[in-house]
Coordinates of C-alpha atoms and ligand atoms in Angstrom, one line a residue:
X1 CA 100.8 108.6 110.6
X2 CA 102.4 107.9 107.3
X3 CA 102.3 105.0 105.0
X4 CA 105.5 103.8 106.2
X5 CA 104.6 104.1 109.4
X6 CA 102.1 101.4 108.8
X7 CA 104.9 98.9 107.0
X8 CA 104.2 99.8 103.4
X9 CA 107.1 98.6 102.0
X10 CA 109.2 99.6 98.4
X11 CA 108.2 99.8 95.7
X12 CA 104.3 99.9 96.5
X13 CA 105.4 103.3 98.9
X14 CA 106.4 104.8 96.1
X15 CA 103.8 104.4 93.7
X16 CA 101.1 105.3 96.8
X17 CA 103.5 108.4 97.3
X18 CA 103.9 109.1 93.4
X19 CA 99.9 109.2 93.6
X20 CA 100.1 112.3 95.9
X21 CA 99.0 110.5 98.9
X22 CA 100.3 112.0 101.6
X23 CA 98.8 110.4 104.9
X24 CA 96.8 106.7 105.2
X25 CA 93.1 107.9 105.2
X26 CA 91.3 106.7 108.8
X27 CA 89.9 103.1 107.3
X28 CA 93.6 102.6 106.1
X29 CA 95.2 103.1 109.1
X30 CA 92.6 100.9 111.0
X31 CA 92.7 98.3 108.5
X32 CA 96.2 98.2 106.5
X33 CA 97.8 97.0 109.8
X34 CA 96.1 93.9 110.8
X35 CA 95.1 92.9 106.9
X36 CA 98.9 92.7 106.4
X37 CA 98.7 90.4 109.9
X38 CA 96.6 88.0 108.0
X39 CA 93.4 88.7 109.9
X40 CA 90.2 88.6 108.2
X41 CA 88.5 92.4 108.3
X42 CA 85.1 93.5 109.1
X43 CA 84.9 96.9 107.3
X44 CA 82.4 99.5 107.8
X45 CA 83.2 102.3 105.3
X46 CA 81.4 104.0 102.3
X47 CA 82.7 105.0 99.0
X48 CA 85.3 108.4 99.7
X49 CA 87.1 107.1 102.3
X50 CA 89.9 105.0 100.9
X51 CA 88.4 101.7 101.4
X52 CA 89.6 100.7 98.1
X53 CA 93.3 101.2 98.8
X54 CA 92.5 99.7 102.2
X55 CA 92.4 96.4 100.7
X56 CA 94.1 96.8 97.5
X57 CA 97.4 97.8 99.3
X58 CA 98.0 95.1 101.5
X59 CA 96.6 92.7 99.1
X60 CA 99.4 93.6 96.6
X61 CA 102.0 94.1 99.1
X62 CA 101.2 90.4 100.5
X63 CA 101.8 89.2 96.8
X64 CA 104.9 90.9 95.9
X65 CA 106.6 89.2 98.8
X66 CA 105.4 85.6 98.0
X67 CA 107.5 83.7 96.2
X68 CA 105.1 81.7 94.8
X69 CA 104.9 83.7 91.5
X70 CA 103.4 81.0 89.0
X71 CA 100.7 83.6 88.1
X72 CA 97.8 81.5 89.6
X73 CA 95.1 83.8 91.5
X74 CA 95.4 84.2 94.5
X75 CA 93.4 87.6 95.3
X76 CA 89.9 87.3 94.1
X77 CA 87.9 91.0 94.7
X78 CA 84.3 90.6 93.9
X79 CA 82.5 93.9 93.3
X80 CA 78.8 94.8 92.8
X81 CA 79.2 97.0 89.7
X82 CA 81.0 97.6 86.2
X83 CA 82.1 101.0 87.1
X84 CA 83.4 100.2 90.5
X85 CA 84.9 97.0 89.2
X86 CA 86.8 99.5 86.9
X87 CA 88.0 101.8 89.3
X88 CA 89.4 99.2 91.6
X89 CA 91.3 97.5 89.0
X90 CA 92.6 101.4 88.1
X91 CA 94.0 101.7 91.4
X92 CA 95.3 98.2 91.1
X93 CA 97.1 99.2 88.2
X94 CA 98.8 102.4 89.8
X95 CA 99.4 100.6 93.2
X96 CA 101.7 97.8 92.0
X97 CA 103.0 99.3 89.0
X98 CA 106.3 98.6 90.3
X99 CA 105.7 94.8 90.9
X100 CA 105.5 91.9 88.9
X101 CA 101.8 91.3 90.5
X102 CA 99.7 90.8 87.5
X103 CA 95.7 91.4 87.7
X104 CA 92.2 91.6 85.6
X105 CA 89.2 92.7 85.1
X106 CA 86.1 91.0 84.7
X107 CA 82.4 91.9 84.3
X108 CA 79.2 91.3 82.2
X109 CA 77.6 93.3 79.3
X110 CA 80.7 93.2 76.9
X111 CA 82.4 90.4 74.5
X112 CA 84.1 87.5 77.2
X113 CA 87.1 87.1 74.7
X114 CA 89.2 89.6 75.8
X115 CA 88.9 89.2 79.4
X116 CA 89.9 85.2 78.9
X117 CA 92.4 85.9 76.7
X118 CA 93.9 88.5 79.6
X119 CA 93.1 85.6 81.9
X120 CA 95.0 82.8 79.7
X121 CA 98.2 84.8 80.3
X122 CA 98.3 84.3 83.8
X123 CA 97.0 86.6 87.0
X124 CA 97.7 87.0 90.5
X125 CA 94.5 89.1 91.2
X126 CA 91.1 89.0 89.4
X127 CA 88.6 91.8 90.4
X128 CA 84.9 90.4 89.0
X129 CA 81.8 91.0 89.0
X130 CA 79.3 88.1 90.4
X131 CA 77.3 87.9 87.3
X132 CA 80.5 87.4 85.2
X133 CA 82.7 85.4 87.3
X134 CA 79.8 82.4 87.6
X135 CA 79.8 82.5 83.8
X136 CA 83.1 82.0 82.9
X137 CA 84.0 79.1 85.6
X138 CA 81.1 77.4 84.6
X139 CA 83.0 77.8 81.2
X140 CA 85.8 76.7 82.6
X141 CA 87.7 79.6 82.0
X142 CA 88.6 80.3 86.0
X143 CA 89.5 78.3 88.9
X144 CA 89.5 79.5 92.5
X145 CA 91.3 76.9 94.1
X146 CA 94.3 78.9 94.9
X147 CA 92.6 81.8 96.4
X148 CA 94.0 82.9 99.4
X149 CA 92.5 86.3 100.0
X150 CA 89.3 87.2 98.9
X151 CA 87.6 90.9 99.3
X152 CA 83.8 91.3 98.9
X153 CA 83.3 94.7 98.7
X154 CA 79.8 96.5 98.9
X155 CA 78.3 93.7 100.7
X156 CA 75.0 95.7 101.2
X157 CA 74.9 96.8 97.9
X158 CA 75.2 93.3 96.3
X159 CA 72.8 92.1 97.9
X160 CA 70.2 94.8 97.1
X161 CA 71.1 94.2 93.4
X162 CA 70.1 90.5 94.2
X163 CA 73.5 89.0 93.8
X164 CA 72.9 87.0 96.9
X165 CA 72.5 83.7 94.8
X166 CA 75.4 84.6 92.9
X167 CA 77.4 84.8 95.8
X168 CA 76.3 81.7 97.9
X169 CA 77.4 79.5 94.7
X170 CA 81.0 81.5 94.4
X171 CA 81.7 80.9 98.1
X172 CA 82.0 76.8 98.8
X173 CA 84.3 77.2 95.2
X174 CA 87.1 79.2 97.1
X175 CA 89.4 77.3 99.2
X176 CA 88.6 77.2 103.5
X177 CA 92.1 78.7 104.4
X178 CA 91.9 82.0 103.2
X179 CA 91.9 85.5 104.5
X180 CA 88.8 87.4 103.8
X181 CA 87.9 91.1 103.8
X182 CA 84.3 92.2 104.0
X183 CA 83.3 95.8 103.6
X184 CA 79.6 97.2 103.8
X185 CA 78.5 100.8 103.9
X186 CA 75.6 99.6 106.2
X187 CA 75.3 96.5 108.4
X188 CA 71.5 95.6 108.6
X189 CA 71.1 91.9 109.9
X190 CA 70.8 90.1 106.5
X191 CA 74.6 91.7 106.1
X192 CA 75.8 90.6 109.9
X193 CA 74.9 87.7 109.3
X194 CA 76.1 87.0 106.1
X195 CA 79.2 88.5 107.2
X196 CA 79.4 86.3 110.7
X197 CA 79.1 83.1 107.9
X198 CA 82.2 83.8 106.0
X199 CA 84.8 85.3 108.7
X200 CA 86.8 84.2 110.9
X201 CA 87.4 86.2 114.4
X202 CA 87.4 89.2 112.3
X203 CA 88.7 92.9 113.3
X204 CA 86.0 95.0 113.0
X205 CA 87.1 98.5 111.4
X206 CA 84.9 101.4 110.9
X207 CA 84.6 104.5 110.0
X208 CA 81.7 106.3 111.8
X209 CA 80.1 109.3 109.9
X210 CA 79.9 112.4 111.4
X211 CA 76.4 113.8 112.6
X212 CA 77.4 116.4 115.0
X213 CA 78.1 120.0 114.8
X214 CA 79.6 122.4 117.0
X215 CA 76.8 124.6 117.8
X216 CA 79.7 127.6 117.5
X217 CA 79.4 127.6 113.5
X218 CA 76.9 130.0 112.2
X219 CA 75.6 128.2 108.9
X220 CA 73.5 129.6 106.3
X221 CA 72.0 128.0 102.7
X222 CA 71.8 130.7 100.0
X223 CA 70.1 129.5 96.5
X224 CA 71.8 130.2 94.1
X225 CA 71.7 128.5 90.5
X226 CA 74.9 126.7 89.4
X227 CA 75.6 130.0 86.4
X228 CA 75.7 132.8 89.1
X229 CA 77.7 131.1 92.0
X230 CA 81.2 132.7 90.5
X231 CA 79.3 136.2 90.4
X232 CA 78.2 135.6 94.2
X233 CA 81.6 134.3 95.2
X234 CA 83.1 137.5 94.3
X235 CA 80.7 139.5 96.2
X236 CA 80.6 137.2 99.5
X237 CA 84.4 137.9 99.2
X238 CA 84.3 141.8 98.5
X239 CA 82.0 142.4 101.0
X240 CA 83.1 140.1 104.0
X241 CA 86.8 140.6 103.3
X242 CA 87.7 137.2 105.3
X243 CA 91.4 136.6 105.4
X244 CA 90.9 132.8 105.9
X245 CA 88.3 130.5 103.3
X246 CA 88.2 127.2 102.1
X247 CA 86.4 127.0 99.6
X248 CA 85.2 123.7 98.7
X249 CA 84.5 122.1 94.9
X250 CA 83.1 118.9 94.0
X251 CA 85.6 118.6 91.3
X252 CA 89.3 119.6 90.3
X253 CA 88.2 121.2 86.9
X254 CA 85.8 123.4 88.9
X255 CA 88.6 124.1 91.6
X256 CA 90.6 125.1 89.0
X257 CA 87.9 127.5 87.2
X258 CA 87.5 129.4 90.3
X259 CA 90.5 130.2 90.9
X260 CA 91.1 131.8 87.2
X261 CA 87.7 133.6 88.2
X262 CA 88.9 134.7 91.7
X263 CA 91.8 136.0 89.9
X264 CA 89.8 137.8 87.5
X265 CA 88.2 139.9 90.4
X266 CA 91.8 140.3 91.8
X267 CA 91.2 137.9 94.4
X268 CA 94.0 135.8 95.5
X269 CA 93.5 132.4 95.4
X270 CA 94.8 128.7 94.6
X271 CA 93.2 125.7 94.0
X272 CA 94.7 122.6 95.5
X273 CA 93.6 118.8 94.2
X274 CA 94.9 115.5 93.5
X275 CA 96.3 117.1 89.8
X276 CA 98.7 120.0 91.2
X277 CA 102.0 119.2 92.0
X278 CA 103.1 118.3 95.9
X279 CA 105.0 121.3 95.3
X280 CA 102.1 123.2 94.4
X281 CA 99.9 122.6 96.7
X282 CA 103.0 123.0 99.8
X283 CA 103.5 126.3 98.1
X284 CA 99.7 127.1 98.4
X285 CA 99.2 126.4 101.6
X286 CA 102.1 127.8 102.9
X287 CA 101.2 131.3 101.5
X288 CA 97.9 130.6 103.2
X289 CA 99.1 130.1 106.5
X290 CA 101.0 133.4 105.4
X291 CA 98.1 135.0 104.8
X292 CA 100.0 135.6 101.0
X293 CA 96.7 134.6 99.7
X294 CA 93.3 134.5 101.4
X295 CA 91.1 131.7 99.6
X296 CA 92.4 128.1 98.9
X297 CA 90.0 126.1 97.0
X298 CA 90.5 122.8 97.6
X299 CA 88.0 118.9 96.4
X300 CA 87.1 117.0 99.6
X301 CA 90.0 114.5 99.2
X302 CA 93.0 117.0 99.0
X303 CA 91.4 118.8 102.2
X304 CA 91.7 116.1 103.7
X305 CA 95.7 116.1 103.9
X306 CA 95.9 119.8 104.7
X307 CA 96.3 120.4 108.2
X308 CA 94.9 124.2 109.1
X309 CA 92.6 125.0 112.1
X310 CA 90.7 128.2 113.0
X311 CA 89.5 128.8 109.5
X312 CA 86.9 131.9 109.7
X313 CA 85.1 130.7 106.4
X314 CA 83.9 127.9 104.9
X315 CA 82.0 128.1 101.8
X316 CA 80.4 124.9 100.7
X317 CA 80.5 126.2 96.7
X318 CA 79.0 122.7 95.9
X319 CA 76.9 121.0 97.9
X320 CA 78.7 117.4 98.9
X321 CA 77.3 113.9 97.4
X322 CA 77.3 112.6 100.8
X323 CA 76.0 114.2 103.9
X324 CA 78.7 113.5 106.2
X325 CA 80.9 114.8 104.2
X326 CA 79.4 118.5 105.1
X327 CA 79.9 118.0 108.7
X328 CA 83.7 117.1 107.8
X329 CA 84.1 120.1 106.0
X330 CA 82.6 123.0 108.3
X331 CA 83.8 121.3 110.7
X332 CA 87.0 122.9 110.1
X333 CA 85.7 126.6 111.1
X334 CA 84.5 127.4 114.6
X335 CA 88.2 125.0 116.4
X336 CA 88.2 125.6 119.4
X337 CA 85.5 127.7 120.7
X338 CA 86.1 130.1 118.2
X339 CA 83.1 131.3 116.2
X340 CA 82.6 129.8 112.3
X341 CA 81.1 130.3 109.7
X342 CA 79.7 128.3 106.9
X343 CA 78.0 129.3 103.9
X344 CA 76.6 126.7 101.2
X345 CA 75.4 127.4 97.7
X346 CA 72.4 125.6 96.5
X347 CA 71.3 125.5 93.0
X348 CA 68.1 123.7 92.2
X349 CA 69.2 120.5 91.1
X350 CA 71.2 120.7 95.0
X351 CA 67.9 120.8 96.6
X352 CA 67.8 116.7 97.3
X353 CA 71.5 117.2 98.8
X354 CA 70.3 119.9 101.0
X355 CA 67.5 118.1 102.3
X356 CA 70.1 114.9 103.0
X357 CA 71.9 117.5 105.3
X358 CA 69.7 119.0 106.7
X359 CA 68.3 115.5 108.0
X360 CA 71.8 114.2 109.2
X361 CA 72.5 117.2 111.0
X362 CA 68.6 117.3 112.6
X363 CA 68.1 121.1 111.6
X364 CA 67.5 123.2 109.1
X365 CA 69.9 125.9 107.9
X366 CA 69.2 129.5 107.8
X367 CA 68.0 130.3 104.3
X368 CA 68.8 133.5 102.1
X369 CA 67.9 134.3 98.4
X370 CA 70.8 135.7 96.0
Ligands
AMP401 P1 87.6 105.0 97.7 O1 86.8 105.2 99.0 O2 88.4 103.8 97.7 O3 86.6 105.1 96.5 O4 88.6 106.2 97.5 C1 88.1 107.6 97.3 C2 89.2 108.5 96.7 O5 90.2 108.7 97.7 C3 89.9 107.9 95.5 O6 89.9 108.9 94.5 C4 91.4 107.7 96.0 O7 92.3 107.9 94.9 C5 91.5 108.7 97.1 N1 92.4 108.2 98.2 C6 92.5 107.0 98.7 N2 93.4 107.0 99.7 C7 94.0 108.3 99.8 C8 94.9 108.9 100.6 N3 95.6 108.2 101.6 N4 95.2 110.2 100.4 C9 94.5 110.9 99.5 N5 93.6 110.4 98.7 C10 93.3 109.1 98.8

C-alpha cells in the first residue's frame, strides 16, 4: 500500500514522501480512507503508530481542496499536553508545506500575545490545548463557529488530567455538522461513552497491540549497564558470527554511534533512521539482503518500512518504551518455523521496561549476567 494508493493527492504526497515515509503506517491505512469519506472515526491507537499523520493528512488535504479559503478555522485539534500540542502542529507544518492551509498553536503556561497575534492573521487549523482554548474565547479572541472537523486526540489521557470540564463547555460551542475524529489509547467506559456522545455512526479503527510470541524465538535478558553495551555488542558479534542482525536503537544518534563502534571492531554495519538519505538506507539494505554487511541498525520507525524476513538475530540494544513494541521487533526472527533468536540488553534504569515485557508477553525471559 502506498500513500497514493490511499488518494493522497499533490502537493501533500510530496511533502509525506520528502519526509521519508515510504508506506501508510496500519492506523493510516485504516483510517486515511474513510476520514477523507467524511466519516467521523473511532480510533484506537497509542503514541508510535502514526496516529498523528492519520488525522493530520486528510484534515489538510480536505482543506486544500475547499475553496472556501477566507482563513476562518475550520479544523480545531484539541490535545492533552504542551509537548504533544507541539509536535502535532510540527507535523502540520511539514505536511502542508506546499499549501496555502494556514494553522496555530495554542497552549497555557506562556505569554497569550503571540499566539493571538498568530491568530489575528487568519488560520485554517488551530491545534489547542483545553486549558488555553477556554481562555482565549472567553476573551474573545476565537470563534468555533466554522468548525467543520474537529480531532480530540488522547481522549483517555485528557480526561485523567481532569480536562473533562474543559471539554464538556468546548463541545456545544462547535457547530452540529461537523466531522469528528476521536482517538484513545484505551477505551474504558467513561471514554465509550464519552465517545458514543460526540459521534456520529463512526468507523471504528484500531490498532491491536501485539502480545503473542512465536514460541520458536529463543529470548534471553542480559544486564548490562548502558557504558558497556558497545563492548558486549562486539563480543556477542565475534563470538556468534551471525550473518543476519538487526539491531535495534531507541534513537538515531545512538544508531549512528554504533555503527562507528561496529566499525571500529571491523564489523560491518549501517545504521538506517528517519535522517539517512532514501538512498542510503536502499543502499543498506540492499547490501544486507547481500549479505555485503551483516548488522543493520535500525530505530523502531525506519524498521518498520524494511521488508526482510528470516532474520537469525535480533538484539534489542535498548529496551523499547512501550511493550508491544518488543513483540514487533523479535517478531521479525524465528518467520516461518525457523528458529530465532533475541537478545535484549538491560541496564538498570531498563529494569521497569523489562518488567512491562515481561508482563505483556506472560513469562519471564531467560536471564544472563555480562
Ligand atoms: P505518532 O504516533 O503520530 O506520534 O507518530 C510516531 C512517529 O512516526 C513520528 O515520528 C512520525 O514522524 C512517524 N511516522 C508517521 N507516519 C509514518 C510513516 N508512514 N512512515 C514512517 N514514519 C512515520
Amino acid at each position: 500500500m502506498t500513500f497514493k494508493e490511499l488518494s493522497i493527492i499533490e502537493p501533500i504526497l510530496r511533502a509525506i514522501l520528502e519526509k521519508g515515509y515510504e508506506t501508510p503506517t496500519p492506523i493510516q491505512e485504516e483510517a486515511i480512507p474513510p476520514t477523507l469519506n467524511n466519516r467521523d472515526i473511532l480510533g484506537l491507537a497509542q503514541t508510535g503508530t502514526g496516529k498523528t499523520a492519520a488525522f493530520a493528512i486528510p484534515i489538510i488535504q480536505h482543506l486544500y481542496q475547499e475553496t472556501d479559503k477566507n482563513h476562518k478555522i475550520k479544523a480545531l485539534i484539541l490535545t492533552p499536553t504542551r509537548e504533544l500540542a507541539i509536535q502535532i502542529s510540527e507535523c502540520i507544518t511539514d505536511y502542508a508545506k506546499y499549501t496555502s492551509v494556514r494553522h496555530a498553536v495554542i497552549f497555557g503556561g506562556v505569554n497569550q500575545n503571540p499566539q493571538t497575534e498568530k491568530l489575528k492573521k487568519g488560520i485554517d487549523i488551530l491545534v489547542a490545548t483545553p486549558g488555553r482554548l477556554l481562555d482565549l474565547m472567553t476573551q474573545g479572541f476565537i470563534k468555533l463557529d466554522s468548525i467543520k472537523y474537529f480531532v480530540l486526540d488522547e481522549a483517555d489521557r485528557m480526561l485523567d488530567m481532569g480536562f473533562i470540564h474543559d471539554i464538556k463547555k468546548i463541545l456545544p460551542k462547535l457547530p452540529q455538522k461537523k466531522q469528528t475524529l476521536f482517538f484513545s489509547a484505551t477505551m474504558p467506559d467513561s471514554i465509550a461513552k464519552l465517545a458514543s456522545s460526540i459521534l456520529h455512526n463512526p468507523v471504528r479503527v484500531e490498532v491491536t497491540p501485539a502480545s503473542s510470541v512465536v514460541d520458536t524465538i529463543e529470548q534471553s535478558v542480559y544486564f548490562v549497564e548502558k557504558t558497556e553495551k558497545c563492548k558486549f555488542l562486539i563480543q556477542v558479534m565475534q563470538k556468534r558470527q551471525p550473518q543476519s542482525v538487526l539491531v535495534f536503537s531507541r534513537t538515531k544518534h545512538g544508531a549512528d554511534k554504533i555503527a562507528k563502534i561496529l566499525g571500529k571492531a571491523n564489523i560491518k554495519s549501517a545504521a538506517i533512521h528517519g535522517n539517512k538519505s532514501q538512498n542510503a538506507r536502499q543502499r543498506a539494505l540492499a547490501d544486507f539482503k547481500l549479505n555485503k554487511i551483516n548488522v543493520l541498525i535500525a530505530t523502531d520507525i525506519a524498521a518498520r518500512g524494511i521488508d526482510i524476513n528470516q532474520l537469525e538475530l535480533v538484539i534489542n540494544y535498548d529496551l523499547p518504551e512501550v511493550p508491544e513494541t518488543y513483540v514487533h521487533r523479535i517478531g521479525r526472527t524465528g518467520r516461518a518455523g525457523n528458529a530465532g533468536l533475541s537478545l535484549s540488553f538491560c541496564s538498570t534504569e531498563e529494569l521497569p521496561l523489562l518488567k512491562d515485557i515481561q508482563k505483556l508477553i506472560g513469562k519471564k525471559l531467560e536471564r544472563f549476567e555480562f
